[in-house]
PDB file of C-alpha atoms in Angstrom:
ATOM      1  CA  MET A   1      -9.319  64.764 -18.385  1.00  0.00           C
ATOM      2  CA  GLN A   2      -6.364  62.855 -19.725  1.00  0.00           C
ATOM      3  CA  ALA A   3      -4.660  63.103 -16.348  1.00  0.00           C
ATOM      4  CA  GLU A   4      -7.749  61.621 -14.672  1.00  0.00           C
ATOM      5  CA  LEU A   5      -7.908  58.778 -17.197  1.00  0.00           C
ATOM      6  CA  ALA A   6      -4.201  58.105 -16.761  1.00  0.00           C
ATOM      7  CA  ARG A   7      -4.562  58.039 -12.944  1.00  0.00           C
ATOM      8  CA  GLU A   8      -7.626  55.743 -13.194  1.00  0.00           C
ATOM      9  CA  PHE A   9      -5.718  53.469 -15.585  1.00  0.00           C
ATOM     10  CA  GLU A  10      -2.728  53.350 -13.190  1.00  0.00           C
ATOM     11  CA  GLN A  11      -5.018  52.483 -10.252  1.00  0.00           C
ATOM     12  CA  THR A  12      -6.763  49.749 -12.272  1.00  0.00           C
ATOM     13  CA  GLU A  13      -3.412  48.389 -13.441  1.00  0.00           C
ATOM     14  CA  ALA A  14      -2.032  48.381  -9.862  1.00  0.00           C
ATOM     15  CA  SER A  15      -5.183  46.671  -8.605  1.00  0.00           C
ATOM     16  CA  MET A  16      -4.941  44.021 -11.333  1.00  0.00           C
ATOM     17  CA  ARG A  17      -1.219  43.488 -10.625  1.00  0.00           C
ATOM     18  CA  SER A  18      -2.014  43.018  -6.934  1.00  0.00           C
ATOM     19  CA  LYS A  19      -4.762  40.497  -7.719  1.00  0.00           C
ATOM     20  CA  VAL A  20      -2.507  38.593 -10.125  1.00  0.00           C
ATOM     21  CA  LEU A  21       0.313  38.480  -7.558  1.00  0.00           C
ATOM     22  CA  LYS A  22      -2.065  37.257  -4.845  1.00  0.00           C
ATOM     23  CA  SER A  23      -3.429  34.604  -7.197  1.00  0.00           C
ATOM     24  CA  CYS A  24       0.101  33.510  -8.143  1.00  0.00           C
ATOM     25  CA  LEU A  25       1.088  33.354  -4.479  1.00  0.00           C
ATOM     26  CA  ALA A  26      -1.987  31.283  -3.609  1.00  0.00           C
ATOM     27  CA  LEU A  27      -1.297  28.986  -6.571  1.00  0.00           C
ATOM     28  CA  ALA A  28       2.364  28.586  -5.552  1.00  0.00           C
ATOM     29  CA  ILE A  29       1.384  27.731  -1.968  1.00  0.00           C
ATOM     30  CA  ALA A  30      -1.215  25.218  -3.158  1.00  0.00           C
ATOM     31  CA  LEU A  31       1.269  23.687  -5.600  1.00  0.00           C
ATOM     32  CA  ALA A  32       3.974  23.393  -2.920  1.00  0.00           C
ATOM     33  CA  ALA A  33       1.511  21.797  -0.509  1.00  0.00           C
ATOM     34  CA  SER A  34       0.309  19.314  -3.108  1.00  0.00           C
ATOM     35  CA  MET A  35       3.909  18.475  -4.096  1.00  0.00           C
ATOM     36  CA  GLY A  36       4.698  17.655  -0.462  1.00  0.00           C
ATOM     37  CA  THR A  37       1.568  15.509  -0.278  1.00  0.00           C
ATOM     38  CA  LEU A  38       2.453  13.798  -3.549  1.00  0.00           C
ATOM     39  CA  GLU A  39       6.023  13.140  -2.410  1.00  0.00           C
ATOM     40  CA  PHE A  40       4.752  11.666   0.875  1.00  0.00           C
ATOM     41  CA  ALA A  41       2.152   9.563  -0.961  1.00  0.00           C
ATOM     42  CA  HIS A  42       4.769   8.426  -3.487  1.00  0.00           C
ATOM     43  CA  ALA A  43       7.169   7.457  -0.691  1.00  0.00           C
ATOM     44  CA  GLN A  44       4.408   5.473   0.994  1.00  0.00           C
ATOM     45  CA  ALA A  45       3.234   3.880  -2.255  1.00  0.00           C
ATOM     46  CA  ALA A  46       6.678   2.889  -3.626  1.00  0.00           C
ATOM     47  CA  LYS A  47       6.738  -0.807  -4.365  1.00  0.00           C
ATOM     48  CA  GLY A  48       9.584  -3.090  -5.298  1.00  0.00           C
ATOM     49  CA  PRO A  49       9.514  -5.810  -7.971  1.00  0.00           C
ATOM     50  CA  SER A  50       8.043  -8.155  -5.332  1.00  0.00           C
ATOM     51  CA  GLY A  51       4.961  -5.923  -5.114  1.00  0.00           C
ATOM     52  CA  LEU A  52       5.712  -5.175  -1.459  1.00  0.00           C
ATOM     53  CA  PRO A  53       6.314  -1.635  -0.165  1.00  0.00           C
ATOM     54  CA  LEU A  54       9.779  -0.104  -0.092  1.00  0.00           C
ATOM     55  CA  PRO A  55      11.178   0.618   2.370  1.00  0.00           C
ATOM     56  CA  ARG A  56       9.792  -1.895   4.889  1.00  0.00           C
ATOM     57  CA  PHE A  57      10.922  -3.550   8.099  1.00  0.00           C
ATOM     58  CA  VAL A  58      11.551  -7.304   8.409  1.00  0.00           C
ATOM     59  CA  THR A  59      13.737  -9.509  10.621  1.00  0.00           C
ATOM     60  CA  LEU A  60      16.643 -11.881  10.030  1.00  0.00           C
ATOM     61  CA  LYS A  61      15.366 -15.458   9.907  1.00  0.00           C
ATOM     62  CA  SER A  62      18.675 -17.250  10.352  1.00  0.00           C
ATOM     63  CA  LYS A  63      21.296 -17.114  13.122  1.00  0.00           C
ATOM     64  CA  ARG A  64      24.040 -16.612  10.517  1.00  0.00           C
ATOM     65  CA  VAL A  65      23.375 -14.139   7.718  1.00  0.00           C
ATOM     66  CA  ASN A  66      26.040 -12.939   5.303  1.00  0.00           C
ATOM     67  CA  LEU A  67      25.759  -9.289   4.295  1.00  0.00           C
ATOM     68  CA  ARG A  68      27.220  -8.941   0.797  1.00  0.00           C
ATOM     69  CA  ILE A  69      28.434  -5.915  -1.139  1.00  0.00           C
ATOM     70  CA  GLY A  70      26.223  -6.836  -4.109  1.00  0.00           C
ATOM     71  CA  PRO A  71      23.143  -8.924  -4.985  1.00  0.00           C
ATOM     72  CA  GLY A  72      24.620 -12.399  -5.500  1.00  0.00           C
ATOM     73  CA  THR A  73      26.874 -15.059  -4.013  1.00  0.00           C
ATOM     74  CA  ASP A  74      29.705 -13.896  -6.297  1.00  0.00           C
ATOM     75  CA  PHE A  75      29.935 -10.680  -4.261  1.00  0.00           C
ATOM     76  CA  ALA A  76      32.179 -10.465  -1.195  1.00  0.00           C
ATOM     77  CA  VAL A  77      30.789 -10.770   2.332  1.00  0.00           C
ATOM     78  CA  SER A  78      31.222  -7.461   4.150  1.00  0.00           C
ATOM     79  CA  TRP A  79      29.601  -8.475   7.449  1.00  0.00           C
ATOM     80  CA  MET A  80      28.038 -11.488   9.167  1.00  0.00           C
ATOM     81  CA  TYR A  81      25.022 -11.189  11.471  1.00  0.00           C
ATOM     82  CA  LEU A  82      24.910 -13.798  14.232  1.00  0.00           C
ATOM     83  CA  LYS A  83      21.468 -13.153  15.735  1.00  0.00           C
ATOM     84  CA  SER A  84      18.124 -14.236  14.347  1.00  0.00           C
ATOM     85  CA  GLY A  85      15.169 -11.925  14.879  1.00  0.00           C
ATOM     86  CA  LEU A  86      17.233  -8.760  14.374  1.00  0.00           C
ATOM     87  CA  PRO A  87      15.135  -6.017  12.726  1.00  0.00           C
ATOM     88  CA  VAL A  88      16.407  -4.685   9.404  1.00  0.00           C
ATOM     89  CA  GLU A  89      14.953  -2.368   6.799  1.00  0.00           C
ATOM     90  CA  ILE A  90      14.616  -3.476   3.165  1.00  0.00           C
ATOM     91  CA  ILE A  91      15.476  -0.489   0.986  1.00  0.00           C
ATOM     92  CA  GLN A  92      15.917  -2.094  -2.443  1.00  0.00           C
ATOM     93  CA  GLU A  93      15.084  -5.325  -4.289  1.00  0.00           C
ATOM     94  CA  TYR A  94      16.841  -7.134  -7.114  1.00  0.00           C
ATOM     95  CA  ASP A  95      15.640 -10.598  -8.176  1.00  0.00           C
ATOM     96  CA  ASN A  96      15.657 -12.669  -4.964  1.00  0.00           C
ATOM     97  CA  TRP A  97      18.122 -10.343  -3.217  1.00  0.00           C
ATOM     98  CA  ARG A  98      17.257  -7.551  -0.798  1.00  0.00           C
ATOM     99  CA  ARG A  99      19.366  -4.541   0.075  1.00  0.00           C
ATOM    100  CA  ILE A 100      18.976  -3.994   3.793  1.00  0.00           C
ATOM    101  CA  ARG A 101      19.961  -1.392   6.373  1.00  0.00           C
ATOM    102  CA  ASP A 102      20.419  -2.157  10.062  1.00  0.00           C
ATOM    103  CA  ALA A 103      19.875   0.149  13.047  1.00  0.00           C
ATOM    104  CA  ASP A 104      23.512   1.309  12.869  1.00  0.00           C
ATOM    105  CA  GLY A 105      23.111   2.342   9.214  1.00  0.00           C
ATOM    106  CA  THR A 106      25.159  -0.540   7.754  1.00  0.00           C
ATOM    107  CA  GLU A 107      23.861  -1.509   4.302  1.00  0.00           C
ATOM    108  CA  GLY A 108      24.329  -4.546   2.106  1.00  0.00           C
ATOM    109  CA  TRP A 109      22.592  -7.389   0.259  1.00  0.00           C
ATOM    110  CA  VAL A 110      21.075 -10.619   1.620  1.00  0.00           C
ATOM    111  CA  ASN A 111      19.079 -13.397  -0.003  1.00  0.00           C
ATOM    112  CA  GLN A 112      15.338 -13.039   0.626  1.00  0.00           C
ATOM    113  CA  SER A 113      15.190 -16.600   2.032  1.00  0.00           C
ATOM    114  CA  LEU A 114      17.139 -15.347   5.070  1.00  0.00           C
ATOM    115  CA  LEU A 115      14.485 -12.736   5.931  1.00  0.00           C
ATOM    116  CA  SER A 116      11.172 -13.056   7.760  1.00  0.00           C
ATOM    117  CA  GLY A 117       8.036 -10.905   7.796  1.00  0.00           C
ATOM    118  CA  GLN A 118       7.986 -11.104  11.603  1.00  0.00           C
ATOM    119  CA  ARG A 119       8.377  -7.725  13.258  1.00  0.00           C
ATOM    120  CA  ALA A 120      10.881  -6.710  15.902  1.00  0.00           C
ATOM    121  CA  ALA A 121      12.406  -3.457  17.068  1.00  0.00           C
ATOM    122  CA  ILE A 122      15.344  -2.031  18.949  1.00  0.00           C
ATOM    123  CA  ALA A 123      14.744   0.359  21.826  1.00  0.00           C
ATOM    124  CA  ALA A 124      16.175   3.783  20.933  1.00  0.00           C
ATOM    125  CA  PRO A 125      19.530   2.716  19.461  1.00  0.00           C
ATOM    126  CA  TRP A 126      20.373   6.415  18.917  1.00  0.00           C
ATOM    127  CA  MET A 127      20.446   6.850  22.721  1.00  0.00           C
ATOM    128  CA  LYS A 128      23.132   4.177  23.413  1.00  0.00           C
ATOM    129  CA  THR A 129      25.835   6.809  23.836  1.00  0.00           C
ATOM    130  CA  LYS A 130      23.813   9.065  26.170  1.00  0.00           C
ATOM    131  CA  GLY A 131      25.257   7.407  29.292  1.00  0.00           C
ATOM    132  CA  LYS A 132      23.730   5.688  32.306  1.00  0.00           C
ATOM    133  CA  GLY A 133      20.210   6.350  33.505  1.00  0.00           C
ATOM    134  CA  VAL A 134      18.660   6.679  30.023  1.00  0.00           C
ATOM    135  CA  TYR A 135      15.707   4.334  29.497  1.00  0.00           C
ATOM    136  CA  VAL A 136      12.754   3.632  27.240  1.00  0.00           C
ATOM    137  CA  ASN A 137       9.612   2.901  29.225  1.00  0.00           C
ATOM    138  CA  LEU A 138       7.511  -0.186  28.525  1.00  0.00           C
ATOM    139  CA  ARG A 139       4.014   0.691  29.790  1.00  0.00           C
ATOM    140  CA  ARG A 140       0.985  -1.367  30.812  1.00  0.00           C
ATOM    141  CA  GLU A 141      -1.284   0.530  28.385  1.00  0.00           C
ATOM    142  CA  ALA A 142      -0.779   2.645  25.267  1.00  0.00           C
ATOM    143  CA  GLN A 143      -0.778   5.930  27.187  1.00  0.00           C
ATOM    144  CA  PRO A 144       2.034   8.146  28.457  1.00  0.00           C
ATOM    145  CA  SER A 145       0.461   8.156  31.935  1.00  0.00           C
ATOM    146  CA  ALA A 146       0.128   4.351  32.194  1.00  0.00           C
ATOM    147  CA  SER A 147       2.200   2.511  34.788  1.00  0.00           C
ATOM    148  CA  ILE A 148       5.668   1.376  33.775  1.00  0.00           C
ATOM    149  CA  VAL A 149       6.115  -2.385  33.333  1.00  0.00           C
ATOM    150  CA  ALA A 150       9.855  -2.226  32.566  1.00  0.00           C
ATOM    151  CA  LYS A 151      12.636   0.278  31.914  1.00  0.00           C
ATOM    152  CA  LEU A 152      14.524  -0.735  28.779  1.00  0.00           C
ATOM    153  CA  GLU A 153      18.108   0.221  28.110  1.00  0.00           C
ATOM    154  CA  PRO A 154      18.757   1.646  24.633  1.00  0.00           C
ATOM    155  CA  GLY A 155      19.643  -1.183  22.246  1.00  0.00           C
ATOM    156  CA  VAL A 156      17.363  -3.829  23.812  1.00  0.00           C
ATOM    157  CA  MET A 157      15.597  -5.996  21.197  1.00  0.00           C
ATOM    158  CA  LEU A 158      11.814  -6.258  21.309  1.00  0.00           C
ATOM    159  CA  THR A 159       9.334  -8.522  19.552  1.00  0.00           C
ATOM    160  CA  ILE A 160       6.458  -6.448  18.186  1.00  0.00           C
ATOM    161  CA  GLY A 161       2.935  -7.801  17.840  1.00  0.00           C
ATOM    162  CA  GLU A 162       1.118  -4.673  16.684  1.00  0.00           C
ATOM    163  CA  CYS A 163       1.424  -0.905  16.326  1.00  0.00           C
ATOM    164  CA  ASN A 164      -1.362   1.692  16.231  1.00  0.00           C
ATOM    165  CA  GLY A 165       0.649   4.586  14.786  1.00  0.00           C
ATOM    166  CA  ASP A 166       1.720   5.992  18.164  1.00  0.00           C
ATOM    167  CA  TRP A 167       2.361   2.905  20.310  1.00  0.00           C
ATOM    168  CA  CYS A 168       3.573  -0.652  19.711  1.00  0.00           C
ATOM    169  CA  HIS A 169       2.772  -3.719  21.798  1.00  0.00           C
ATOM    170  CA  ALA A 170       6.124  -5.314  22.530  1.00  0.00           C
ATOM    171  CA  GLU A 171       7.700  -8.144  24.500  1.00  0.00           C
ATOM    172  CA  THR A 172      11.194  -8.725  25.790  1.00  0.00           C
ATOM    173  CA  ASP A 173      12.591 -11.172  28.364  1.00  0.00           C
ATOM    174  CA  GLY A 174       9.149 -12.029  29.773  1.00  0.00           C
ATOM    175  CA  ALA A 175       7.957  -8.413  30.047  1.00  0.00           C
ATOM    176  CA  ALA A 176       5.123  -7.265  27.800  1.00  0.00           C
ATOM    177  CA  GLY A 177       3.540  -3.865  27.335  1.00  0.00           C
ATOM    178  CA  TRP A 178       3.354  -0.793  25.132  1.00  0.00           C
ATOM    179  CA  VAL A 179       6.269   1.324  23.969  1.00  0.00           C
ATOM    180  CA  ALA A 180       6.067   4.700  22.248  1.00  0.00           C
ATOM    181  CA  GLN A 181       6.603   4.193  18.510  1.00  0.00           C
ATOM    182  CA  SER A 182       8.905   7.227  18.432  1.00  0.00           C
ATOM    183  CA  GLU A 183      11.281   5.473  20.860  1.00  0.00           C
ATOM    184  CA  ILE A 184      12.000   2.363  18.768  1.00  0.00           C
ATOM    185  CA  TRP A 185      13.735   1.451  15.519  1.00  0.00           C
ATOM    186  CA  GLY A 186      11.641  -1.125  13.666  1.00  0.00           C
ATOM    187  CA  ALA A 187       8.340   0.648  12.923  1.00  0.00           C
ATOM    188  CA  TYR A 188       7.826   3.823  10.920  1.00  0.00           C
ATOM    189  CA  PRO A 189       6.195   6.910  12.497  1.00  0.00           C
ATOM    190  CA  GLY A 190       2.439   6.607  12.001  1.00  0.00           C
ATOM    191  CA  GLU A 191       2.651   2.989  10.770  1.00  0.00           C
ATOM    192  CA  ALA A 192      -0.188   0.797  12.019  1.00  0.00           C
ATOM    193  CA  PHE A 193      -0.395  -2.994  11.744  1.00  0.00           C
ATOM    194  CA  LYS A 194      -1.585  -6.093  13.622  1.00  0.00           C
TER     195      LYS A 194
END
């Protein structure tokens, strides 16, 4: 009788251990999934002192913009941009200074008065070194099967009017159409705006 009770107890204990392990595993999976969702939501909801999202894309307003090593005119100039309308990414804010990153990954500080909320993009700057015959297609409609309006070399600047999360309406040198959002630097994946 004791042997039967001991065996029954062992089976019950093993069954309970199995249920506890399964519950712990399910809880761990749910927790990991919610942490990923929270991290993504936090990244999307991060705001700077200005109340605007960080990071975010903007463009250079002026034809001459000094990129400084710190947030103030007392800091040395590390680079000078000579093209207005160039897309840059604001990654940090301090007072009226913005830390920006360009498509090449160069970072530094500029005064907010030299930045514009207008949107622009660069066609696949990561493909510049791939050689000849590599293009980004500008299409008549926001569909991969739509006719091609223009073939853009990597590095070409585009003015962006709107994005729907997958495609952006863009213009360059008189050509207008839709470009895949994944093939430009200047709009985040899934970002939609008009």
